[in-house]
Structure formats: structure tokens, C-alpha cells
Coordinates of C-alpha atoms and ligand atoms in Angstrom, one line a residue:
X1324 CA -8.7 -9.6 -20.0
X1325 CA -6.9 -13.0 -20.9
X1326 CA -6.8 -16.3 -18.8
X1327 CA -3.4 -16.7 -18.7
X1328 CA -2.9 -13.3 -16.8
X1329 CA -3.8 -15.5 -13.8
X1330 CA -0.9 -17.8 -14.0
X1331 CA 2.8 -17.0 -13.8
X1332 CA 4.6 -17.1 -17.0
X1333 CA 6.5 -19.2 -19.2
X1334 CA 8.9 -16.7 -19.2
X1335 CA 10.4 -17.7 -15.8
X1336 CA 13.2 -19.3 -17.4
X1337 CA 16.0 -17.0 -17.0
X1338 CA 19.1 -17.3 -19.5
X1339 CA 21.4 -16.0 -16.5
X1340 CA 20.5 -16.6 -12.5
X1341 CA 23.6 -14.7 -11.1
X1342 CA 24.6 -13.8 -7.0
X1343 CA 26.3 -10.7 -7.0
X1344 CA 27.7 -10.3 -3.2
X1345 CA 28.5 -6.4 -3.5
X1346 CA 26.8 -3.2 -5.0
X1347 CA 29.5 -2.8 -7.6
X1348 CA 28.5 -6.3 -8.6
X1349 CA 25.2 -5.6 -9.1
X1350 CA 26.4 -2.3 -10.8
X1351 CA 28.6 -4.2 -13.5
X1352 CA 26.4 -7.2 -14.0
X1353 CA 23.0 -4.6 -15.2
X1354 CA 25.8 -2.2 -17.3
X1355 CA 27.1 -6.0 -19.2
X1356 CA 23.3 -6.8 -19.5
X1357 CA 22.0 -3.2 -20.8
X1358 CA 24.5 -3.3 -23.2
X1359 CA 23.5 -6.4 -24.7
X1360 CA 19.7 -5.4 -24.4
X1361 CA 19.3 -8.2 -22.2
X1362 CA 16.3 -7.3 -19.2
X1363 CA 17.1 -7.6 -15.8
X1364 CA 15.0 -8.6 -12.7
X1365 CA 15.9 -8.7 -9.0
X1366 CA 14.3 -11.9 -6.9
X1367 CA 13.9 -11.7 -3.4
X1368 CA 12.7 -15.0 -1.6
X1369 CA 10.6 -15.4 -4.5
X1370 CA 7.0 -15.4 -2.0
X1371 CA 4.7 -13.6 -4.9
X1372 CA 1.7 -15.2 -6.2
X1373 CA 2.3 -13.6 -9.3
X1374 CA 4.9 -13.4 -12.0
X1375 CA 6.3 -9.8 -10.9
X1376 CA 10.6 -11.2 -10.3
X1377 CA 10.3 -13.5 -13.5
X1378 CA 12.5 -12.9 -17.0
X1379 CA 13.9 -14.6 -19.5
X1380 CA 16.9 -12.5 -19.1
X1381 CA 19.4 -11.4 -16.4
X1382 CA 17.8 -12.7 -12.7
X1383 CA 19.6 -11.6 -9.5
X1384 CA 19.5 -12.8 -6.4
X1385 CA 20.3 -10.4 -3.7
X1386 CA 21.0 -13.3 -0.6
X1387 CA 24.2 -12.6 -0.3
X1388 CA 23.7 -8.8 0.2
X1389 CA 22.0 -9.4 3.7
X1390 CA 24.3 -7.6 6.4
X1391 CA 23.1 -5.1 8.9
X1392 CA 25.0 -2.2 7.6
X1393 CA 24.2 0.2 10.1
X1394 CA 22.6 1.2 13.1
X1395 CA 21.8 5.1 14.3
X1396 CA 21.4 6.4 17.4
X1397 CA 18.2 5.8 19.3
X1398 CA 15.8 8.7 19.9
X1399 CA 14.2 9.9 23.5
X1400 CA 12.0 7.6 21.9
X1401 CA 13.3 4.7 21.2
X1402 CA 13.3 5.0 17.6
X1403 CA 16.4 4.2 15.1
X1404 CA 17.3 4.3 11.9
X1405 CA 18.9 0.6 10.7
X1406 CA 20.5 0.4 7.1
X1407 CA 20.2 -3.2 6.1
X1408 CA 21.4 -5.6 2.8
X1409 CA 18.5 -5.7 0.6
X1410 CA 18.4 -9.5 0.9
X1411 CA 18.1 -9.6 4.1
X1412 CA 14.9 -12.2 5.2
X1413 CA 12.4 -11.1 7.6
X1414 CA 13.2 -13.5 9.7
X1415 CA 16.9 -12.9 10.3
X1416 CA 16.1 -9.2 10.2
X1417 CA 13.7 -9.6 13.3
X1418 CA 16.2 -11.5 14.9
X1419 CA 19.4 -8.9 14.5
X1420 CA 16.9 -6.4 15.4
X1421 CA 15.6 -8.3 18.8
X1422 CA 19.5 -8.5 19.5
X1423 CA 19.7 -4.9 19.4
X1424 CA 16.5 -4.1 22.0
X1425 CA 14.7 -3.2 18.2
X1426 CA 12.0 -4.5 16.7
X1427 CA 9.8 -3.5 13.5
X1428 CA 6.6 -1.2 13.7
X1429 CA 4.2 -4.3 12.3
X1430 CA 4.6 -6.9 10.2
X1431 CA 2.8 -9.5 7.7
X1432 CA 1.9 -12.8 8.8
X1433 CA 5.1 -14.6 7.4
X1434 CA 8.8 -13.4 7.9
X1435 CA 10.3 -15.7 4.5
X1436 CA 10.2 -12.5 2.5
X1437 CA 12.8 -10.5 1.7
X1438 CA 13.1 -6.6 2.4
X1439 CA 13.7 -5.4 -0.6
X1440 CA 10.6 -8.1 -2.3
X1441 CA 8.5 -6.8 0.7
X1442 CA 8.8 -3.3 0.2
X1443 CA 8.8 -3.3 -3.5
X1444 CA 5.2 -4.9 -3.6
X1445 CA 3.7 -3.2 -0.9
X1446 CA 3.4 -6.1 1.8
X1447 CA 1.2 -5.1 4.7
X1448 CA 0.5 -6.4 8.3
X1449 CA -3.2 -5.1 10.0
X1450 CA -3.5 -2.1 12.2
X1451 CA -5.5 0.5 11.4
X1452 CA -3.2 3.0 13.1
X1453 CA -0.3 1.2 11.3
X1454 CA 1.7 0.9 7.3
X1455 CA 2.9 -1.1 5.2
X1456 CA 6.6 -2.1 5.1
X1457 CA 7.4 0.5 2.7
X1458 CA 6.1 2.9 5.5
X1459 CA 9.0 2.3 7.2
X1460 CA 11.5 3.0 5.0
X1461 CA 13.5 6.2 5.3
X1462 CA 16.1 5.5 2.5
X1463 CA 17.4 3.1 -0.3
X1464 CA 20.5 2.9 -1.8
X1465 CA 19.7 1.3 -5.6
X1466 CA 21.6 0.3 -8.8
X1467 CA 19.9 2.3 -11.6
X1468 CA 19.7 1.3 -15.5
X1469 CA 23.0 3.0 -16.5
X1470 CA 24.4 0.6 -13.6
X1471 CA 24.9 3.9 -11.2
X1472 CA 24.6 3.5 -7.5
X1473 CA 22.3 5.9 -6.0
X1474 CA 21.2 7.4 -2.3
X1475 CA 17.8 8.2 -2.4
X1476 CA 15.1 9.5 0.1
X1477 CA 12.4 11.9 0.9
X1478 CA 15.5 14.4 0.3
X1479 CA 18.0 13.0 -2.2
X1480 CA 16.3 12.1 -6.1
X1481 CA 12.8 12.3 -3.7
X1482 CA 10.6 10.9 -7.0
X1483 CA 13.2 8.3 -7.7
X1484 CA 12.5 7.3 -3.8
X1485 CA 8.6 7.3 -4.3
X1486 CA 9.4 4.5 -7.5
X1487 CA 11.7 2.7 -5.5
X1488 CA 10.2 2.0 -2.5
X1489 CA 7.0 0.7 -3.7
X1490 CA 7.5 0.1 -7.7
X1491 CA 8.0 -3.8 -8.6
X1492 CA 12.1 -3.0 -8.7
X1493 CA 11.1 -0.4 -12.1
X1494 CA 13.7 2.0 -10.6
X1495 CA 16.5 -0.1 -10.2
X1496 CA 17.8 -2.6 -8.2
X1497 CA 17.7 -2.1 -4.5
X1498 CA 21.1 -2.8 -2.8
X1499 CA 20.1 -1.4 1.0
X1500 CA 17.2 0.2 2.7
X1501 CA 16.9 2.2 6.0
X1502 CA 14.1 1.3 8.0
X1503 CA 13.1 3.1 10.9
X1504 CA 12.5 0.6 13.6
X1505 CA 11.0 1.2 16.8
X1506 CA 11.9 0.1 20.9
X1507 CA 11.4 -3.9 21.1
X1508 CA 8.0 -4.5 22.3
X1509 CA 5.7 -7.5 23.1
X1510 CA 1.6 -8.0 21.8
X1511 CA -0.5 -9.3 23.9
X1512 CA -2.8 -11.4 22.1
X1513 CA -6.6 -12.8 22.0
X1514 CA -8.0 -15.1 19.6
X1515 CA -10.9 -16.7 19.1
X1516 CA -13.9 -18.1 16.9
X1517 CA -16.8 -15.5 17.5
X1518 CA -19.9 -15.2 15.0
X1519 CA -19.1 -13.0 11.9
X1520 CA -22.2 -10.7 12.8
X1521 CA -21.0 -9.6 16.2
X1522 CA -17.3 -9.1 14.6
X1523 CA -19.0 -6.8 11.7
X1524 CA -21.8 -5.3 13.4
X1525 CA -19.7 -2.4 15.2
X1526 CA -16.5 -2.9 13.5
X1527 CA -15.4 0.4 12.5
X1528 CA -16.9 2.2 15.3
X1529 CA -14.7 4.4 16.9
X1530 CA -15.2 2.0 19.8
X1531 CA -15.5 -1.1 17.9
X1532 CA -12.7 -3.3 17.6
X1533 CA -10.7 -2.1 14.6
X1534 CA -10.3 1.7 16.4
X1535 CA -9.9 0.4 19.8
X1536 CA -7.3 -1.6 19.4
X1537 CA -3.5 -2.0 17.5
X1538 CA -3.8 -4.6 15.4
X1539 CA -7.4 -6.9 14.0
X1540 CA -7.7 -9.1 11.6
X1541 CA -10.1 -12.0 11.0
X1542 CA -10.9 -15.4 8.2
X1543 CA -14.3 -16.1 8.2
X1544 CA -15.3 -19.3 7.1
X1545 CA -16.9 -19.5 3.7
X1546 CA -20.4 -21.4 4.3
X1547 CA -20.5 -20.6 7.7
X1548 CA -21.0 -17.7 10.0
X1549 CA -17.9 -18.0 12.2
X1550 CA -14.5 -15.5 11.6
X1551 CA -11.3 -16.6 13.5
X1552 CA -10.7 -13.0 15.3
X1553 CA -7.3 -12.2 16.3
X1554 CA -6.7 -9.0 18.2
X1555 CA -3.0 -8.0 19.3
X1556 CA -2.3 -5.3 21.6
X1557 CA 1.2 -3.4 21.9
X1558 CA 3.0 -3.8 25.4
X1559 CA 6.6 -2.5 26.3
X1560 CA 9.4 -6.1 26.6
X1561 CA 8.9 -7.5 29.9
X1562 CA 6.3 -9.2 30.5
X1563 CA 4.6 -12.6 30.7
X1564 CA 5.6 -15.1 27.4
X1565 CA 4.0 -17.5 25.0
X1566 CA 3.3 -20.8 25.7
X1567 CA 5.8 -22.2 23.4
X1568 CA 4.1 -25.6 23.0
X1569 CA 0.4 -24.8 23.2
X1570 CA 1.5 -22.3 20.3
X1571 CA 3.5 -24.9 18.1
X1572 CA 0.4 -27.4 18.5
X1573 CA -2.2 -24.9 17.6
X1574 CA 0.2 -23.4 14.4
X1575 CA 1.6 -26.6 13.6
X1576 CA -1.3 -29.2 13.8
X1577 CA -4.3 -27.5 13.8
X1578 CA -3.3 -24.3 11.9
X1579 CA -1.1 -25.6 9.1
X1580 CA -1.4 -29.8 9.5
X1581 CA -5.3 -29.3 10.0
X1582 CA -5.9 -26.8 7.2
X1583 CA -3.8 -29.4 4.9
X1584 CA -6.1 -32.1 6.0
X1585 CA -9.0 -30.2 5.2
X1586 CA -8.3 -28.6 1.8
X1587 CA -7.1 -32.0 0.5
X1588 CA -10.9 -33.7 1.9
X1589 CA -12.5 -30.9 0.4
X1590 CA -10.7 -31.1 -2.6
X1591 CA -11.6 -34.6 -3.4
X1592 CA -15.4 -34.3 -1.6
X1593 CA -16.5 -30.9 -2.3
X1594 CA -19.7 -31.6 -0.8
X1595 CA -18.6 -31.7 2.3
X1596 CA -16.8 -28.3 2.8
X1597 CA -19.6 -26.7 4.2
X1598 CA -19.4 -28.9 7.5
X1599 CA -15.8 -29.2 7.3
X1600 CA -15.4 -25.7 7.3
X1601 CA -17.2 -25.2 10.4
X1602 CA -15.3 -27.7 12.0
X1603 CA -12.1 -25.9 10.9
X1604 CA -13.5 -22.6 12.1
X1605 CA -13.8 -23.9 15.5
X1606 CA -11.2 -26.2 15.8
X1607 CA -8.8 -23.2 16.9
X1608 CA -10.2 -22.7 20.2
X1609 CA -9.6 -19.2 22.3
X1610 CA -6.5 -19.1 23.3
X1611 CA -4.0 -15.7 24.9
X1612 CA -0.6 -15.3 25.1
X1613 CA 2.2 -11.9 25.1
X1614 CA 5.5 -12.9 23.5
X1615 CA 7.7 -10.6 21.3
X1616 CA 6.4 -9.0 18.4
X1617 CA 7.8 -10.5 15.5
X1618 CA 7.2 -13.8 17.1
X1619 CA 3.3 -12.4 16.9
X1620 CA 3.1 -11.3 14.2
X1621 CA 3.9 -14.3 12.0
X1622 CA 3.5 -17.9 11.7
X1623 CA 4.5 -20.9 10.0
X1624 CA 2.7 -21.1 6.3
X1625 CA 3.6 -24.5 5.2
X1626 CA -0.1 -25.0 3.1
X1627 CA 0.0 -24.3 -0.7
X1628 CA -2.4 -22.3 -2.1
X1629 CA -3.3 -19.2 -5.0
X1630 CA -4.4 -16.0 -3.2
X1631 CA -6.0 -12.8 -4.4
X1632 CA -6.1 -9.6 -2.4
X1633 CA -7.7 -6.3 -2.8
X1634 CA -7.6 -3.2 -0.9
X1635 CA -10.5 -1.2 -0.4
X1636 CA -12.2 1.7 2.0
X1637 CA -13.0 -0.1 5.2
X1638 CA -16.6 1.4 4.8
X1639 CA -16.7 -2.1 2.0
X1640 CA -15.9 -4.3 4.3
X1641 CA -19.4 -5.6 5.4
X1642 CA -21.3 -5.0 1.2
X1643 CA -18.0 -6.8 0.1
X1644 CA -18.3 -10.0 2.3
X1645 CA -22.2 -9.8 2.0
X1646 CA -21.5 -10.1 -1.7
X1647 CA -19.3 -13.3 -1.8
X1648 CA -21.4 -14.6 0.7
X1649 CA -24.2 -14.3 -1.8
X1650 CA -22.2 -15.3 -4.9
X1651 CA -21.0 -18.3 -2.7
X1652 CA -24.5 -19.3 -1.9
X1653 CA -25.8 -19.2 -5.2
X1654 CA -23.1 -20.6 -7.2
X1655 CA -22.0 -23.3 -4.3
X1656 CA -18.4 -22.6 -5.4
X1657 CA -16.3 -25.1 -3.2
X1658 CA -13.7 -22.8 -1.2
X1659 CA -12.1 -24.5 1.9
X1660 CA -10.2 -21.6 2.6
X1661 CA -10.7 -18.5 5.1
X1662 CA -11.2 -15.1 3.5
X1663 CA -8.5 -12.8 5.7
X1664 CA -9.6 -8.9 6.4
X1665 CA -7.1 -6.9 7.4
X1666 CA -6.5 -3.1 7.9
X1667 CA -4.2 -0.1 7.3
X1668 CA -3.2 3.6 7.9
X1669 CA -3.5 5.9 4.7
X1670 CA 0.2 6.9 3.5
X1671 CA 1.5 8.8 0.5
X1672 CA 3.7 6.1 -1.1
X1673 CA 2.4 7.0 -5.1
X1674 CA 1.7 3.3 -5.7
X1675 CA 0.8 2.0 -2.0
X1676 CA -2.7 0.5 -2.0
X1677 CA -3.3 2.4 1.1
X1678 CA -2.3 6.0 -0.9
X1679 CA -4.2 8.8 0.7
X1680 CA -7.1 6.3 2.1
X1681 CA -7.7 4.6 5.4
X1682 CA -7.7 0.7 4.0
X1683 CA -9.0 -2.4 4.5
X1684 CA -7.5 -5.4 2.9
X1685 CA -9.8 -8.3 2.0
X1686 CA -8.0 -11.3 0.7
X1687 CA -9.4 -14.5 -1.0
X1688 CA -7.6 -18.3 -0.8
X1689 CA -8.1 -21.1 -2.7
X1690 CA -6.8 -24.7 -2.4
X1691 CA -3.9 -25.6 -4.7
X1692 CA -6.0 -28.2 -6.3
X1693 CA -8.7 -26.7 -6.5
X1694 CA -10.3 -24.3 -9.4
X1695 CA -9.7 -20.9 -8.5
X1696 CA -10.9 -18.3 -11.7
X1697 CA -14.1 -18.1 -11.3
X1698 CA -14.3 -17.3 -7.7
X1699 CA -11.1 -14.4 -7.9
X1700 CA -12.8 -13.4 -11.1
X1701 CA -16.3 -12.6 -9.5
X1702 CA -14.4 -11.6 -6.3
X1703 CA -12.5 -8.9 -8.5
X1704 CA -15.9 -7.8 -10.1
X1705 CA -17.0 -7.0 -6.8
X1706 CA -13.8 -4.9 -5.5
X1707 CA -13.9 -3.0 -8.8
X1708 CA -17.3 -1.3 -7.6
X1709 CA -15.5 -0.1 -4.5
X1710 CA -12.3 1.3 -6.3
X1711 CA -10.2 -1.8 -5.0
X1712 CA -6.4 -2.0 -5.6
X1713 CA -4.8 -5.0 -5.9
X1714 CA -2.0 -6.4 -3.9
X1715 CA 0.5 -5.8 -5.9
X1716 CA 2.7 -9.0 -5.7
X1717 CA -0.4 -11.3 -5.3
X1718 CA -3.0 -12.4 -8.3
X1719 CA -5.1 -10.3 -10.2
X1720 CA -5.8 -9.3 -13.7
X1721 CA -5.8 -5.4 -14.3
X1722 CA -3.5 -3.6 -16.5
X1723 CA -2.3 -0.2 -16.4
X1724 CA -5.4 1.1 -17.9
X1725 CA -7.8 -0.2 -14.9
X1726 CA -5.0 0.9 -12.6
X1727 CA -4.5 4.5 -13.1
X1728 CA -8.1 5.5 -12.3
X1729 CA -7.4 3.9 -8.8
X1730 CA -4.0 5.5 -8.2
X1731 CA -3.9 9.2 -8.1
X1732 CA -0.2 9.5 -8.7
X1733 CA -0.2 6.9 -11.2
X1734 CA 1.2 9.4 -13.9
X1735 CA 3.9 10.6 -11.9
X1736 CA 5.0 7.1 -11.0
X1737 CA 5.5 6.3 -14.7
X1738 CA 6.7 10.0 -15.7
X1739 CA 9.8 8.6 -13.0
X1740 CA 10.4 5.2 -14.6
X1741 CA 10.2 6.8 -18.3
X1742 CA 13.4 9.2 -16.8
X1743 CA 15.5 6.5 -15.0
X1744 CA 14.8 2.8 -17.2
X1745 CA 13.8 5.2 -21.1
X1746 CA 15.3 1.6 -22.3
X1747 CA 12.7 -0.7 -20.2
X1748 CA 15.9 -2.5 -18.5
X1749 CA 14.4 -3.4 -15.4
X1750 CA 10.7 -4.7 -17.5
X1751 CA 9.2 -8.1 -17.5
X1752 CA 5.6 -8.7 -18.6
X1753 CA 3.9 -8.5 -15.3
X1754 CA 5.2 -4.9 -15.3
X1755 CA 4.3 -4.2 -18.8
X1756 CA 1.2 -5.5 -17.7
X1757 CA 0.8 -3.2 -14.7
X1758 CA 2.5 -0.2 -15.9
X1759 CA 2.1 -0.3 -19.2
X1760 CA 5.1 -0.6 -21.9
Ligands
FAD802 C1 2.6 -17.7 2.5 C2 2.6 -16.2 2.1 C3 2.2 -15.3 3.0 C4 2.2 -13.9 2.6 N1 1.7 -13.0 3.6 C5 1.6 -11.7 3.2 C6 1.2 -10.7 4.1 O1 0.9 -11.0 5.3 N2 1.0 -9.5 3.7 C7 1.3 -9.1 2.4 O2 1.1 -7.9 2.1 N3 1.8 -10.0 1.5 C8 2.0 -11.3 1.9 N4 2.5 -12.2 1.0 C9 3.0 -11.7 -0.3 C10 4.5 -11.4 -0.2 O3 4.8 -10.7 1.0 C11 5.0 -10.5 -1.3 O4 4.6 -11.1 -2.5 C12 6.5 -10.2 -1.3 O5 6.8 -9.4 -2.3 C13 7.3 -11.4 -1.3 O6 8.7 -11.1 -1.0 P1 9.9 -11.8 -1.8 O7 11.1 -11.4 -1.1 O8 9.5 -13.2 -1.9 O9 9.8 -11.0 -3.2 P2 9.8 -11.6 -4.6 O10 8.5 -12.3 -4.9 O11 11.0 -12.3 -4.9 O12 9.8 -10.2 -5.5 C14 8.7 -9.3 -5.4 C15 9.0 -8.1 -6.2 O13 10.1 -7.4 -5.7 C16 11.1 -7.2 -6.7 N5 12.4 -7.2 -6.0 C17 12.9 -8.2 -5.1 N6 14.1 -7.9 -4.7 C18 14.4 -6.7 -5.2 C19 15.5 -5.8 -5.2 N7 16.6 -6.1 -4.5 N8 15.5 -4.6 -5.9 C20 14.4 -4.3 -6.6 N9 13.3 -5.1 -6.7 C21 13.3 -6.3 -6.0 C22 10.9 -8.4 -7.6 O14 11.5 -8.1 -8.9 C23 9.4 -8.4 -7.7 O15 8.9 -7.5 -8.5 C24 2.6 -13.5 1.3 C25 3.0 -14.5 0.4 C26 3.1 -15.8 0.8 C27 3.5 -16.9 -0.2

């Protein structure tokens, strides 16, 4: 496996960025490029670490397609079906939603993304009761390689649906998705710096803290024994809120202006990352507060950094971070940047890292400045030993023969994009990478 594999490439350098502001645009602007054999890609907010939206042909950009196109009627339950633009940011999505007394099931920890970016590389929140964004889509309406606009779901063209809803945009280009979206409710949430022995030593128990409550994640501290625990609880809309500016000074200047502060000291003084860390780890002090879910679930990320992230059983949890520890002890690698653990549901989505297995996602950060390779290289050693998948839209360095031992619909998945794209429209190299020519 190459070097460069790590890196995004060159080839980012599109010959045509175009804005199409309607499904028939999008329709007419792949049939102009297929008939010039020119490839076409689909950019969301552009938020992957790797090089999965670039070409050097035809790149769209679906912000103008954004509008909430629909909402369904509510069940006894409080469910409802929403039809969105594919553009549409996380952020104005949650906010249109909230407006509406909706809110979505979980979420990952930023809301820049776009729908149609989030679903198409399988972005994920934590809750082991609890998918992935593509989990909670019930339909997509997408722009094929013969420029054909098509309704797909479980129902209508079900295998296109499985490509499309988690498939790097291989199936086409996604003009609106149906979410299912649930009653707006609030998490009621704990964090704190506890030592990473009692956080793993009953973990997965059924009452440990993963089963016994909605959502957990923790970043321990390379070098020290501390994880930053954060445990959020669902609650109906109602009750007590946030404090507003004890949250903005612990997200603002110790989250984002203190981790920016560190990784640049470390950076220039790797010796002292061991202490710093541990002043890092304990500079955010417990702290609880309910406010709505979306407002929860994410934060401000305003620090620059690589990031690598593989999903593996949750049984790997505790030999996988014994075995960075160890590789981090021996080799004094200089990382200044938590390692996050996060967890999932099993699904059937063919190429969800969560296909078919309960999952726990263990991701790795490194400083921008800062050599990264060897660290994510012995990291990925490690998750290969426990049949880790890698996020799909962050860095890694399989190809498509390391990945179809690790996805059991693999085969099917390409069967569907050799049917719809024969011609390789929608390819760039990350996907020729991934899934093969
Ligand atoms: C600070 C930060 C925090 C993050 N946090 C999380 C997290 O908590 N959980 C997690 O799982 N990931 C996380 N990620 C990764 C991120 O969610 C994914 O990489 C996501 O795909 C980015 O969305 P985007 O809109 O930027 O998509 P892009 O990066 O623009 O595109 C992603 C893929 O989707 C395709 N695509 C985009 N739009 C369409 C379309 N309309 N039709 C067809 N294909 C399309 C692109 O071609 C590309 O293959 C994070 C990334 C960053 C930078």
C-alpha cells in the first residue's frame, strides 16, 4: 500500500465546479458530461478527510438544492417522514426540524455536513441502541448515469437504494432524501474526566455504561490514564436548559481555543505532551446541563487536524486501546490529541460499518503539524486483527481487496454499481480505490 493513499489528491482540480438549483439540472449537466466521457462527482460541505468528492472532471455542488420538500403526518408516536434537498446542512436541517416540534434520532458531533455527504459515507453519532445517518433514511430520489431521475427505497429499485444510501455517490447523484425523524426531545447530559480503568473495566456490561444508557462516548488522553466521558440521556422537550455561557466557555476556550493552544505547544515541544495532555484531560471539569438535542449533540470544531477511524466489535475495545497504549509507550510517538470511542446499533445498510454487527468506533487524531503515518499506520495494523472497517469518508489505506473480506454484501454492492454507472460516470480514484475499477 502506497504513501500517497494517505493524502488527498492532486486530482482535486476540477475542469468544471457547476450549481445546478433543480433536479433537471443535475439531470442535463451528468447527460452533457457522460457524453463527453467527462466523470462527475457530487460535493457536499466538503468535511471528509479523504479524497472521496474530488475529480478532475464535472464537480457539483448541491447548496442550492436545500429546501424542506416535505413533511408527513406524524405517527401515535411522534414519528414523520421529512423529504429534504440533498444539500441541505445539518445545521439548518436541525433548525427547520426544531421549528416543526422534530428533531433527528442521533447525530455526529458536528452539524457542517451535508445530508446527502453524511449519508453517502456513513457518518455516525454514539449510542449503542442507535444508527448511523443512513439509518434514517427511508427514501432518495437520485440522478443516475443516463441522467434519469429516480425514486428509490426499501420498495422502489430496493438494491439501487442499498448503493445509494451508503455508497460514496457510486449510484448517482442524490437530489432528496426522506428521513424519518422522531418527536423533539432534549439529552440530559454528564461529563467528566474519570480514570480510563473505571470507564473500561465494566463497560459493555449489560449494566455498565454503554447498555445502561442512550448515548457514550469518551477521548482518553494519550500518555495518561484519564478519558473525558460524556454520557447523554434522552428526555421529552420541556425541561430545564443549558447554561448558554458556561457551555460557550467550556466549547469555545477550553474545548477548541485550549486544544489549539496545546497541539501547537506540543507541536513545537513534543516533550512535553505527556504533562500537557494531562492538563488538557482535566482542564474540562464535570459539568451537566439538558438542552435540545441537536444543540447536544454537536459542537463547534474550529481545530485542524487528520483523523482515522475504524469500526470494530465492541468486545475490541479494551485489547485495541491496550495496544496503542503499548505502541505509544514504546515508540514515544508525540500525539496531543484524544483518541474518541464511540458506539452503534448493527444495521443492514450493504456497506455500513456497522452491517450485521453491534459496533464500536475507535477514532485516532493527530495535530495538523504534526507527523501522522506512522501512528494511523500501526493503528490500522491493529484494527485489521479485529476485522475493522474504516470510516468511510475519513483516512485510511485499504482497497477493495482488503475491503470485501470485511463487508459481507460487498459483491452485491458492486454487482449494483456495474448495472447503473457500466461507464464508471460517477468514479474518481478514492472509489477506484475502495471499490475497485
Ligand atoms: C470536524 C469534523 C467532524 C466530523 N465528525 C464526524 C462524526 O461525528 N461522525 C462521523 O461519522 N463523521 C464525522 N466527520 C466526517 C464527515 O461527517 C463525513 O466525512 C461527511 O461525509 C462529510 O459530509 P460532507 O457534506 O462534507 O460530504 P463531502 O465530504 O462533501 O462528500 C462526502 C461523500 O459524499 C458524496 N456526496 C456528497 N453529496 C452527494 C450527493 N448529493 N449525491 C451523491 N453523493 C454525494 C461525495 O461525492 C463524497 O463521496 C467529521 C468530519 C470533520 C471534518
Amino acid at each position: 500500500m502506497v504513501w500517497r493513499n494517505w493524502a488527498r489528491t492532486a486530482s482535486a482540480d476540477p475542469e468544471l465546479v457547476a450549481r445546478p438549483v433543480d433536479d433537471a439540472e443535475v439531470a442535463a449537466l451528468v447527460r452533457w458530461a457522460a457524453a463527453r466521457g467527462t466523470r462527475v462527482r457530487a460535493v457536499g460541505a466538503g468535511h471528509s478527510f479523504t479524497d472521496c468528492a474530488a475529480t478532475d472532471g464535472v464537480l457539483l455542488s448541491l447548496d442550492a438544492i436545500d429546501r424542506i420538500e416535505h413533511v408527513g403526518p406524524a405517527t401515535p408516536g411522534g414519528s414523520c417522514e421529512v423529504r429534504v434537498g440533498a444539500g441541505i446542512r445539518l445545521g439548518r436541517l436541525c433548525a427547520e426540524l426544531a421549528a416543526r416540534g422534530l428533531a433527528l434520532e442521533n447525530m455526529g458531533d458536528i452539524d457542517q455536513q451535508s445530508i446527502a455527504g453524511a449519508i453517502s459515507t456513513g457518518t455516525h453519532g454514539t449510542g449503542a441502541a442507535f444508527g448511523g445517518f443512513a439509518a434514517q433514511v427511508r427514501a432518495l430520489r437520485l440522478v443516475t448515469a443516463d441522467g434519469e431521475i429516480v425514486e428509490t427505497s426499501a420498495t422502489q429499485h430496493p438494491d439501487l437504494f442499498e448503493l445509494a444510501r451508503l455508497g460514496l455517490g457510486t449510484a448517482g447523484v442524490i437530489t432528496a432524501v426522506t428521513l424519518s425523524t422522531v418527536r423533539a426531545f432534549e439529552l440530559e447530559a454528564y461529563e467528566a474526566p474519570l480514570p480510563l480503568g473505571d470507564v473500561l473495566e465494566s463497560l459493555l456490561d449489560d449494566d455498565g455504561l454503554v447498555r445502561s444508557h442512550d448515548h457514550v462516548e469518551f477521548y482518553w488522553w494519550p500518555h495518561t490514564d484519564l478519558a473525558h466521558t460524556k454520557i447523554n440521556d434522552r428526555r421529552s422537550a420541556g425541561g430545564h436548559r443549558l447554561n448558554r455561557a458556561r457551555r460557550l466557555v467550556d466549547d469555545e476556550l477550553l474545548a477548541n481555543g485550549g486544544l489549539t493552544l496545546t497541539t501547537e505547544l506540543c507541536s513545537m515541544l513534543g516533550a512535553l505532551t505527556p504533562v500537557v495532555n494531562n492538563v488538557a484531560a482535566r482542564a474540562l471539569t464535570e459539568r451537566r446541563y439538558r438542552a435540545p438535542s441537536h444543540e447536544v449533540f454537536t459542537s463547534p470544531r474550529r481545530v485542524r487536524f487528520r483523523e482515522m477511524e475504524y469500526a470494530i466489535p465492541p468486545t475490541s475495545v479494551v485489547p485495541v486501546l491496550a495496544e496503542i497504549d503499548t505502541w505509544l509507550r514504546r515508540t514515544g510517538e508525540n500525539v496531543p490529541f484524544p483518541i474518541e470511542v464511540r458506539f452503534a446499533a448493527a444495521d443492514d445498510i450493504w456497506l455500513s460499518t456497522a452491517h450485521r454487527r453491534e459496533t464500536a468506533y475507535v477514532a485516532v487524531h493527530q495535530a495538523r503539524r504534526l507527523p501522522f503515518a506512522r501512528y494511523f499506520r500501526a493503528v490500522e495494523a491493529m484494527m485489521a486483527e479485529h476485522q475493522g472497517r474504516p470510516h468511510w469518508g475519513k483516512l485510511h489505506r485499504l482497497g477493495a481487496d482488503d475491503l470485501r473480506d470485511r463487508y459481507p454484501r460487498f459483491g452485491d454492492a458492486l454487482r449494483v454499481r456495474d448495472a447503473v454507472d457500466p461507464g464508471r460516470v460517477f468514479a474518481n480514484a478514492y472509489t477506484t480505490r475502495v471499490f475497485g475499477p
